[in-house]
Amino acid sequence: MENFYNPLKSIVSKFPTDFKNIVIVGKGESIKQINKEVLSNALIININDSELLINGYFTIFYADRVLETFKKNGFKNEVYISNQKLTEILPKDTEFIHANYNPLTNEGVEHIAALFEKNSFELIDFLLLSAIKLAWLINQISEKNLPIYLIGFDFDIEKTEKIDSNEHDALYREILFKTQKSQYVFIQQYLKDKLGLQLRHVGNANFSSVSVSEFNQFREQDAIVGTKSKFENAIEYQKLLKKIATENYTIIVAELTNNHIGDAHRLRKMIKLAKNAGADMIKIQKRDVETFYTEDELVTEYISPFGNKLKHYRDGVELNDALMNILVTECEQNEIVWFSSVLDYPSLLFIEKFNPPLIKLPSTISNHRIFLKKAIDEFKGDLVISTGFTNREYEKFVLENFFNDRNLFLLQCTSSYPTPPEACQIAVVRHYENLDLPNLFPGYSSHDIGSLGSMMAVAAGAKMIEKHVKLGDLDWIHFDGVALDLASNQFENFVKDIRKASIMCGTKQKRIHIQEHHKYIPNEKHF
């Protein structure tokens, strides 16, 4: 490793100090859509001859055909890393670091992980992984934590420069792209969990962190392109806690449930719209389909775009690791706190990987007392509990078991979709407030139509209001009928109504308001 690490360390020590991020460049079709001005403060690592499209700082390659391209078109970058003999042909003042080539094209993901664990640097067929390790080493040497963006990696034979013309080679490359795509998805999560390394794929895949159009809108001062975002989920959640404890304020939660339908673009859009409408938090749901449902339930008929069985639908709308990374990144970029309902133990373990400051244990699982106790023993953060389809016995169970050394949001809820007016039981919110327990915050999970019930809940003392949201009508999705549409002004108007209710309620301290005055001053001589 010293033969590689020491020269790299010397090169990094001479870097300009104004690099704000690292960008790895490939040659996928999407690279043509990138606004090059966005890259002005980026340290660019080119793979193969992608420097012909976007000029960078480092180039890594191993193939003879790439070397021939450079001989024909010239060497444009500052540093070249290759197994080829370049010393005699590189321009003056251009740096060269030799690296061994190790063909690992068809190795399993466990070998890909080993690439980052072993104390060496090498070039492999899936050259993107070598570039990612190079970026990681640069961050280590420079003692920085620059975000790493990947542009021009579409993993699609139709969107990549065509090199081979015969049918056999095209089929081979198609299979190779599928393999590399699955390897990248694995390594993205592996590096986040193992090394805390955040990779941000630019594109429209379900594992992409940023779309091309969004990337092109970034400016130098934007947190996502510049230094690491200052928004941290846990810290911003603490600010909300302080706000509801010291001000006349109610947290509004946009409950996405599964209305993102497992689509990355839709998920991003819902988060942005919810934030723009004035929501304080985003909430999702997570369940382990195989654990949560019985085999008989999974094979029941359920018509959706994913298939004609309940299992097809539930598998289709669940967030996987890649989509969770998108959720976390999108909430960070839009500066909105997120948390999740967890409906079973595997889901708790899954969500805990993403370090939420609070979770919700929903009404759906109020009878699963063994899991509930296990969850509160293992999860040390704050809790949101809904009380739909329960009575005072469940309230007693919650207060006796869930309420030590943590904040608890206890939400009145009626498990009816939609909830008719006579079933809303808003007065229960006042009952929760009258418990007068430290660190207990009453709230309301709204399944009723419109905003009146939630406005009354604010008047009853609710410090959290949870409302289902959607993006257009989807008749086949659960809870569609009670959700407010983000695409129109429904949810935005709902938020305005809640804020108005808070203003009208004021504080409990009776005082003479500045707006008050009397029309008549009594004539004291008559008294």
Coordinates of C-alpha atoms in Angstrom, one line a residue:
M1 CA 0.0 0.0 0.0
E2 CA 2.9 2.4 0.7
N3 CA 3.9 2.4 -3.0
F4 CA 0.5 3.9 -3.7
Y5 CA -0.5 5.7 -0.5
N6 CA 2.7 7.7 -0.1
P7 CA 2.6 9.3 -3.6
L8 CA -1.2 9.9 -3.2
K9 CA -0.5 11.6 0.2
S10 CA 2.1 13.8 -1.5
I11 CA -0.3 14.8 -4.2
V12 CA -3.2 15.5 -1.7
S13 CA -0.9 17.8 0.3
K14 CA -0.6 20.1 -2.7
F15 CA -4.4 20.3 -3.4
P16 CA -6.1 23.7 -3.7
T17 CA -8.0 24.4 -0.5
D18 CA -11.3 25.3 -2.2
F19 CA -12.6 21.9 -3.1
K20 CA -16.1 21.5 -1.7
N21 CA -16.9 17.9 -2.8
I22 CA -15.6 15.0 -4.8
V23 CA -17.3 14.0 -8.1
I24 CA -16.7 10.7 -9.8
V25 CA -17.4 10.9 -13.6
G26 CA -18.5 8.1 -15.9
K27 CA -19.8 8.1 -19.5
G28 CA -23.4 7.3 -19.2
E29 CA -25.9 9.2 -21.4
S30 CA -27.0 11.3 -18.4
I31 CA -23.5 13.0 -18.3
K32 CA -24.6 15.1 -21.3
Q33 CA -27.3 16.7 -19.2
I34 CA -24.9 17.9 -16.4
N35 CA -24.3 21.6 -16.0
K36 CA -20.5 21.9 -15.9
E37 CA -20.6 25.2 -14.0
V38 CA -21.9 23.3 -10.9
L39 CA -18.6 21.4 -10.9
S40 CA -16.4 24.5 -10.5
N41 CA -15.4 23.7 -6.9
A42 CA -15.3 19.9 -7.3
L43 CA -12.4 17.5 -7.1
I44 CA -13.2 15.4 -10.2
I45 CA -12.1 11.8 -10.6
N46 CA -12.5 10.6 -14.2
I47 CA -13.0 7.0 -15.0
N48 CA -11.4 5.8 -18.2
D49 CA -11.6 8.5 -20.9
S50 CA -14.5 10.4 -19.4
E51 CA -12.2 13.4 -19.2
L52 CA -13.0 14.0 -22.8
L53 CA -16.5 15.0 -21.7
I54 CA -15.7 16.7 -18.4
N55 CA -12.1 17.6 -17.6
G56 CA -11.0 16.6 -14.0
Y57 CA -8.1 16.2 -11.7
F58 CA -7.6 12.4 -11.4
T59 CA -8.0 9.8 -14.1
I60 CA -8.0 6.1 -13.4
F61 CA -7.9 3.4 -16.1
Y62 CA -6.4 0.0 -17.1
A63 CA -7.6 -0.9 -20.6
D64 CA -5.4 -0.7 -23.6
R65 CA -8.1 0.9 -25.7
V66 CA -8.3 3.8 -23.2
L67 CA -4.6 4.3 -23.5
E68 CA -4.9 4.5 -27.2
T69 CA -7.6 7.2 -26.8
F70 CA -5.3 9.3 -24.7
K71 CA -2.4 8.9 -27.1
K72 CA -4.7 10.2 -29.8
N73 CA -6.4 13.0 -27.9
G74 CA -3.8 13.9 -25.3
F75 CA -3.7 13.7 -21.5
K76 CA -5.8 16.5 -20.0
N77 CA -5.8 15.8 -16.2
E78 CA -3.3 16.4 -13.4
V79 CA -2.9 12.8 -12.1
Y80 CA -3.1 9.4 -13.8
I81 CA -3.5 6.1 -11.9
S82 CA -3.1 3.1 -14.0
N83 CA -1.4 -0.3 -14.5
Q84 CA -0.1 0.9 -17.8
K85 CA 3.4 2.3 -18.3
L86 CA 2.9 6.1 -18.6
T87 CA 6.0 7.7 -17.3
E88 CA 7.6 8.3 -20.7
I89 CA 4.5 9.5 -22.5
L90 CA 2.8 11.8 -19.9
P91 CA 3.2 15.6 -20.3
K92 CA 5.6 17.4 -18.1
D93 CA 4.4 18.1 -14.5
T94 CA 1.6 15.5 -14.9
E95 CA 1.7 13.0 -11.9
F96 CA 1.5 9.2 -12.3
I97 CA 0.8 6.6 -9.6
H98 CA 1.1 2.9 -10.6
A99 CA -1.6 0.5 -9.4
N100 CA -2.1 -3.2 -10.0
Y101 CA -5.0 -4.5 -12.0
N102 CA -7.0 -7.3 -10.5
P103 CA -9.9 -8.7 -12.6
L104 CA -12.9 -9.2 -10.3
T105 CA -15.7 -8.8 -12.8
N106 CA -17.9 -11.7 -11.6
E107 CA -16.9 -11.9 -8.0
G108 CA -19.6 -11.8 -5.3
V109 CA -20.4 -8.9 -3.1
E110 CA -18.4 -10.3 -0.3
H111 CA -15.3 -9.8 -2.4
I112 CA -16.4 -6.3 -3.4
A113 CA -16.6 -5.5 0.4
A114 CA -13.1 -6.9 0.9
L115 CA -11.8 -4.3 -1.6
F116 CA -12.4 -1.6 1.0
E117 CA -11.3 -3.7 4.0
K118 CA -7.8 -4.7 2.8
N119 CA -4.8 -2.5 3.1
S120 CA -4.1 -2.0 -0.6
F121 CA -5.4 -0.2 -3.7
E122 CA -6.0 -1.9 -7.0
L123 CA -7.9 -1.4 -10.2
I124 CA -10.7 -3.8 -10.9
D125 CA -13.1 -4.3 -13.8
F126 CA -15.8 -2.5 -12.0
L127 CA -13.7 0.6 -12.0
L128 CA -16.2 2.7 -10.2
L129 CA -15.5 0.9 -7.0
S130 CA -11.8 1.6 -7.3
A131 CA -12.7 5.3 -7.8
I132 CA -14.9 5.3 -4.7
K133 CA -12.0 3.8 -2.7
L134 CA -9.7 6.5 -4.1
A135 CA -12.2 9.2 -3.0
W136 CA -12.4 7.6 0.5
L137 CA -8.6 7.6 0.7
I138 CA -8.4 11.2 -0.3
N139 CA -10.9 12.1 2.5
Q140 CA -8.8 10.2 5.0
I141 CA -5.6 11.8 3.9
S142 CA -7.0 15.4 3.8
E143 CA -8.9 14.8 7.1
K144 CA -12.1 16.1 5.4
N145 CA -15.5 14.6 4.9
L146 CA -16.3 15.9 1.4
P147 CA -19.5 14.5 0.0
I148 CA -18.9 12.1 -2.9
Y149 CA -21.2 12.4 -6.0
L150 CA -21.4 10.0 -8.9
I151 CA -22.5 11.4 -12.3
G152 CA -22.7 9.5 -15.6
F153 CA -23.4 6.1 -14.1
D154 CA -26.7 4.9 -15.6
F155 CA -26.0 1.1 -15.4
D156 CA -28.0 0.9 -18.6
I157 CA -26.7 -0.4 -22.0
E158 CA -29.1 1.9 -23.8
K159 CA -27.7 4.9 -22.0
T160 CA -24.0 4.3 -22.3
E161 CA -21.5 4.8 -25.1
K162 CA -21.7 1.8 -27.4
I163 CA -18.3 0.1 -27.9
D164 CA -19.2 -3.3 -29.1
S165 CA -21.4 -3.9 -32.1
N166 CA -22.1 -7.7 -32.2
E167 CA -25.1 -9.2 -30.5
H168 CA -23.1 -11.4 -28.2
D169 CA -21.1 -8.5 -26.8
A170 CA -24.2 -6.4 -26.3
L171 CA -25.9 -9.2 -24.3
Y172 CA -22.7 -9.7 -22.2
R173 CA -22.6 -5.9 -21.4
E174 CA -26.3 -5.9 -20.5
I175 CA -25.7 -8.7 -18.0
L176 CA -22.6 -7.0 -16.8
F177 CA -24.5 -3.7 -16.2
K178 CA -27.1 -5.5 -14.2
T179 CA -24.4 -7.2 -12.0
Q180 CA -22.6 -3.9 -11.5
K181 CA -25.9 -2.2 -10.6
S182 CA -26.6 -4.7 -7.8
Q183 CA -23.0 -4.5 -6.6
Y184 CA -23.2 -0.7 -6.4
V185 CA -26.5 -0.8 -4.4
F186 CA -24.8 -3.2 -2.0
I187 CA -21.6 -1.2 -1.6
Q188 CA -23.6 2.0 -1.2
Q189 CA -25.3 0.7 1.9
Y190 CA -22.2 -1.3 3.1
L191 CA -20.0 1.8 3.1
K192 CA -22.6 3.9 4.9
D193 CA -23.0 1.3 7.6
K194 CA -19.4 0.2 7.9
L195 CA -17.4 3.4 7.2
G196 CA -20.0 6.2 7.5
L197 CA -19.3 7.1 3.9
Q198 CA -22.1 8.9 2.1
L199 CA -22.3 8.2 -1.7
R200 CA -24.7 10.3 -3.6
H201 CA -25.7 8.9 -7.0
V202 CA -27.0 11.5 -9.4
G203 CA -29.7 10.1 -11.7
N204 CA -33.2 8.7 -11.8
A205 CA -32.7 5.2 -10.4
N206 CA -34.6 4.1 -7.3
F207 CA -31.3 4.3 -5.4
S208 CA -30.3 7.8 -6.6
S209 CA -29.9 10.5 -4.0
V210 CA -30.2 13.4 -6.4
S211 CA -31.8 13.8 -9.8
V212 CA -29.8 15.3 -12.7
S213 CA -32.1 18.4 -12.8
E214 CA -31.8 18.8 -9.0
F215 CA -28.0 18.5 -9.3
N216 CA -27.9 21.2 -12.0
Q217 CA -29.7 23.6 -9.7
F218 CA -27.1 23.5 -7.0
R219 CA -25.0 26.6 -6.3
E220 CA -21.6 26.8 -4.6
Q221 CA -23.1 27.8 -1.3
D222 CA -25.7 25.0 -1.3
A223 CA -25.1 22.6 1.6
I224 CA -25.4 19.6 -0.7
V225 CA -22.6 20.7 -3.0
G226 CA -20.5 22.5 -0.3
T227 CA -19.5 21.2 3.0
K228 CA -21.6 18.6 4.9
S229 CA -25.1 19.9 5.6
K230 CA -25.6 21.5 8.9
F231 CA -29.1 20.0 9.2
E232 CA -29.1 17.0 11.6
N233 CA -32.3 15.1 12.2
A234 CA -31.8 14.6 15.9
I235 CA -30.7 18.3 16.6
E236 CA -33.6 19.7 14.6
Y237 CA -36.0 17.4 16.5
Q238 CA -34.7 18.8 19.8
K239 CA -35.4 22.3 18.5
L240 CA -39.0 21.3 17.9
L241 CA -39.3 19.9 21.4
K242 CA -38.1 23.1 22.8
K243 CA -40.5 25.0 20.6
I244 CA -43.6 23.1 21.8
A245 CA -42.4 23.3 25.5
T246 CA -41.8 27.1 25.5
E247 CA -44.1 28.5 22.8
N248 CA -47.6 28.2 21.7
Y249 CA -46.8 25.7 18.9
T250 CA -48.1 22.4 17.5
I251 CA -45.9 20.0 15.5
I252 CA -47.5 19.1 12.2
V253 CA -46.6 15.6 10.8
A254 CA -47.1 14.8 7.2
E255 CA -47.9 11.1 7.3
L256 CA -46.7 9.6 4.0
T257 CA -47.6 6.0 5.0
N258 CA -46.8 4.1 1.8
N259 CA -48.1 6.7 -0.6
H260 CA -44.7 7.1 -2.1
I261 CA -45.4 3.6 -3.6
G262 CA -41.7 2.7 -3.6
D263 CA -40.9 5.3 -6.2
A264 CA -37.8 7.5 -5.6
H265 CA -39.0 10.5 -7.7
R266 CA -42.4 10.4 -6.0
L267 CA -40.8 10.1 -2.5
R268 CA -38.6 13.2 -3.1
K269 CA -41.5 15.2 -4.5
M270 CA -43.7 14.4 -1.5
I271 CA -41.1 15.4 1.0
K272 CA -40.5 18.7 -0.8
L273 CA -44.2 19.5 -1.1
A274 CA -44.8 18.7 2.5
K275 CA -42.0 20.9 3.6
N276 CA -43.2 23.7 1.4
A277 CA -46.7 23.4 2.7
G278 CA -45.4 24.0 6.3
A279 CA -45.0 20.5 7.8
D280 CA -42.5 20.1 10.7
M281 CA -42.0 16.3 10.2
I282 CA -42.2 13.5 7.7
K283 CA -43.5 10.1 8.8
I284 CA -43.3 6.8 7.0
Q285 CA -44.4 3.3 7.8
K286 CA -42.2 0.2 7.9
R287 CA -43.3 -3.4 8.1
D288 CA -41.5 -6.7 7.3
V289 CA -44.0 -8.2 4.9
E290 CA -43.0 -11.9 5.5
T291 CA -43.1 -11.4 9.3
F292 CA -46.2 -9.2 9.6
Y293 CA -48.6 -11.1 7.5
T294 CA -49.6 -14.8 7.5
E295 CA -49.0 -16.9 4.4
D296 CA -52.8 -17.1 3.9
E297 CA -53.0 -13.3 4.0
L298 CA -50.2 -12.8 1.5
V299 CA -51.9 -14.9 -1.2
T300 CA -55.3 -13.1 -0.9
E301 CA -56.4 -11.1 -3.9
Y302 CA -55.3 -7.5 -4.0
I303 CA -55.2 -5.7 -7.3
S304 CA -52.4 -3.1 -7.7
P305 CA -49.8 -2.2 -10.3
F306 CA -47.4 -4.6 -8.6
G307 CA -49.6 -7.7 -9.1
N308 CA -52.8 -9.3 -8.0
K309 CA -51.9 -10.5 -4.5
L310 CA -51.5 -8.7 -1.2
K311 CA -47.8 -9.8 -1.1
H312 CA -47.1 -8.1 -4.5
Y313 CA -48.7 -4.9 -3.3
R314 CA -46.9 -4.8 0.1
D315 CA -43.5 -5.7 -1.3
G316 CA -43.9 -3.0 -3.9
V317 CA -44.6 -0.1 -1.5
E318 CA -42.0 -0.9 1.2
L319 CA -38.9 1.2 1.5
N320 CA -35.6 -0.7 1.0
D321 CA -32.2 0.5 2.0
A322 CA -31.7 2.5 -1.2
L323 CA -35.0 4.3 -0.8
M324 CA -34.4 5.0 2.9
N325 CA -31.1 6.6 2.0
I326 CA -33.0 8.8 -0.4
L327 CA -35.5 9.7 2.3
V328 CA -32.8 10.6 4.8
T329 CA -30.9 12.7 2.2
E330 CA -34.0 14.4 0.9
C331 CA -35.2 15.3 4.4
E332 CA -31.7 16.6 5.2
Q333 CA -31.7 18.8 2.1
N334 CA -35.2 20.1 2.7
E335 CA -34.5 20.6 6.4
I336 CA -37.4 18.6 7.7
V337 CA -37.3 16.0 10.5
W338 CA -38.3 12.4 9.7
F339 CA -39.4 9.3 11.7
S340 CA -41.2 6.1 11.1
S341 CA -43.8 3.7 12.4
V342 CA -42.4 0.3 13.1
L343 CA -44.9 -2.6 13.0
D344 CA -42.6 -5.6 13.9
Y345 CA -39.2 -6.4 15.2
P346 CA -37.4 -6.8 11.9
S347 CA -38.7 -3.3 11.0
L348 CA -37.4 -1.9 14.2
L349 CA -33.9 -3.3 13.5
F350 CA -34.1 -1.9 9.9
I351 CA -35.2 1.6 11.0
E352 CA -32.6 1.8 13.8
K353 CA -29.8 1.6 11.2
F354 CA -30.8 5.2 10.2
N355 CA -30.7 6.6 13.7
P356 CA -34.1 8.3 14.0
P357 CA -34.5 10.4 17.3
L358 CA -38.0 8.9 17.7
I359 CA -40.3 6.2 16.4
K360 CA -44.0 5.5 16.4
L361 CA -45.7 2.4 17.7
P362 CA -49.0 2.7 15.9
S363 CA -52.5 1.6 16.9
T364 CA -52.3 -1.3 14.5
I365 CA -50.1 -3.3 16.9
S366 CA -51.6 -2.3 20.2
N367 CA -52.3 -6.0 21.0
H368 CA -48.7 -7.1 20.3
R369 CA -47.6 -6.5 23.8
I370 CA -44.5 -8.7 23.6
F371 CA -43.1 -6.8 20.7
L372 CA -44.1 -3.4 22.2
K373 CA -42.1 -4.2 25.4
K374 CA -39.2 -5.5 23.3
A375 CA -39.2 -2.3 21.3
I376 CA -39.2 0.1 24.2
D377 CA -36.4 -1.9 25.9
E378 CA -34.2 -1.7 22.8
F379 CA -35.0 1.7 21.3
K380 CA -33.8 4.5 23.6
G381 CA -35.2 7.4 21.7
D382 CA -38.6 9.2 22.1
L383 CA -41.9 7.6 21.3
V384 CA -45.1 8.4 19.5
I385 CA -48.1 6.2 20.5
S386 CA -51.5 6.2 18.8
T387 CA -54.4 4.9 20.8
G388 CA -56.9 3.9 18.0
F389 CA -59.1 0.9 18.8
T390 CA -58.0 0.9 22.5
N391 CA -59.5 1.9 25.8
R392 CA -58.2 3.1 29.2
E393 CA -56.5 -0.3 29.8
Y394 CA -54.1 0.4 27.0
E395 CA -53.5 3.9 28.3
K396 CA -52.6 2.4 31.6
F397 CA -50.2 -0.1 29.9
V398 CA -48.5 2.7 28.0
L399 CA -48.0 5.0 31.0
E400 CA -46.7 2.2 33.1
N401 CA -44.2 0.8 30.5
F402 CA -43.3 3.5 28.0
F403 CA -42.7 6.5 30.0
N404 CA -39.4 6.5 31.8
D405 CA -36.5 8.8 30.7
R406 CA -38.0 9.8 27.4
N407 CA -40.5 12.1 25.8
L408 CA -43.8 10.5 24.9
F409 CA -46.4 11.9 22.4
L410 CA -49.7 10.2 23.2
L411 CA -52.1 10.7 20.2
Q412 CA -55.8 10.3 20.4
C413 CA -56.8 8.3 17.3
T414 CA -59.9 6.5 16.0
S415 CA -59.2 3.6 13.7
S416 CA -61.8 4.3 11.2
Y417 CA -61.1 5.5 7.6
P418 CA -62.6 8.1 7.4
T419 CA -63.7 8.8 10.9
P420 CA -67.2 10.2 11.3
P421 CA -67.6 13.3 13.5
E422 CA -69.3 11.4 16.3
A423 CA -66.3 9.0 16.6
C424 CA -63.5 11.6 16.8
Q425 CA -63.4 11.9 20.6
I426 CA -61.4 15.1 20.6
A427 CA -62.0 15.5 24.3
V428 CA -59.6 12.6 24.9
V429 CA -56.8 15.0 23.9
R430 CA -57.8 17.2 26.8
H431 CA -57.8 14.2 29.1
Y432 CA -54.2 13.4 28.0
E433 CA -53.2 17.0 28.8
N434 CA -54.9 16.9 32.2
L435 CA -52.7 13.9 33.1
D436 CA -50.1 16.7 33.7
L437 CA -47.1 14.4 33.4
P438 CA -43.6 15.8 32.6
N439 CA -42.4 15.0 29.1
L440 CA -45.8 13.8 28.0
F441 CA -47.3 15.6 25.1
P442 CA -50.9 15.1 24.0
G443 CA -51.7 14.9 20.3
Y444 CA -54.1 13.8 17.6
S445 CA -53.8 11.4 14.7
S446 CA -56.4 12.6 12.3
H447 CA -58.4 10.2 10.2
D448 CA -61.4 12.6 9.9
I449 CA -62.2 14.7 6.9
G450 CA -60.9 18.2 6.7
S451 CA -59.2 20.3 9.4
L452 CA -61.9 21.1 11.9
G453 CA -61.2 18.1 14.1
S454 CA -57.5 18.9 14.2
M455 CA -58.2 22.5 15.0
M456 CA -60.3 21.4 17.9
A457 CA -57.6 19.1 19.0
V458 CA -55.2 22.1 19.1
A459 CA -57.7 23.9 21.3
A460 CA -57.8 20.8 23.6
G461 CA -54.0 20.9 24.0
A462 CA -52.5 18.9 21.2
K463 CA -48.8 19.4 20.7
M464 CA -48.6 17.1 17.6
I465 CA -51.1 16.7 14.8
E466 CA -50.6 13.9 12.3
K467 CA -52.3 13.9 9.0
H468 CA -52.1 11.5 6.0
V469 CA -50.9 13.0 2.8
K470 CA -50.8 11.7 -0.8
L471 CA -49.7 12.7 -4.3
G472 CA -52.8 12.5 -6.4
D473 CA -55.5 9.8 -6.1
L474 CA -54.5 6.2 -5.9
D475 CA -57.6 4.1 -5.3
W476 CA -55.6 0.9 -4.7
I477 CA -53.5 2.3 -1.9
H478 CA -54.5 2.1 1.8
F479 CA -55.8 5.2 3.5
D480 CA -56.2 7.1 0.2
G481 CA -59.6 8.4 1.1
V482 CA -58.5 10.2 4.3
A483 CA -55.2 11.6 2.9
L484 CA -54.8 15.2 1.8
D485 CA -53.4 15.8 -1.7
L486 CA -50.0 17.5 -1.7
A487 CA -50.3 18.2 -5.4
S488 CA -53.1 20.6 -4.8
N489 CA -53.4 23.1 -1.9
Q490 CA -55.3 20.7 0.4
F491 CA -52.5 20.0 2.8
E492 CA -51.2 23.5 2.6
N493 CA -54.6 24.9 3.6
F494 CA -54.8 22.3 6.4
V495 CA -51.4 23.5 7.8
K496 CA -52.7 27.1 7.7
D497 CA -55.8 26.1 9.6
I498 CA -53.7 24.5 12.3
R499 CA -51.5 27.5 12.7
K500 CA -54.6 29.7 12.8
A501 CA -56.0 27.5 15.6
S502 CA -52.8 27.8 17.6
I503 CA -52.9 31.6 17.3
M504 CA -56.5 31.8 18.3
C505 CA -55.9 29.5 21.3
G506 CA -53.1 31.6 22.7
T507 CA -51.7 30.8 26.1
K508 CA -53.4 29.6 29.3
Q509 CA -52.3 32.7 31.1
K510 CA -55.2 35.2 31.3
R511 CA -54.0 38.7 30.6
I512 CA -55.1 42.0 29.0
H513 CA -54.3 41.7 25.3
I514 CA -52.9 44.6 23.5
Q515 CA -55.8 44.5 21.1
E516 CA -58.4 45.1 23.9
H517 CA -60.1 48.4 24.6
H518 CA -63.4 49.7 26.0
K519 CA -65.7 52.0 24.1
Y520 CA -67.2 53.6 27.2
I521 CA -65.5 55.1 30.3
P522 CA -68.0 55.1 33.2
N523 CA -68.9 58.5 34.7
E524 CA -67.6 58.1 38.2
K525 CA -69.8 60.7 39.7
H526 CA -72.8 58.4 39.3
F527 CA -71.1 55.7 41.4

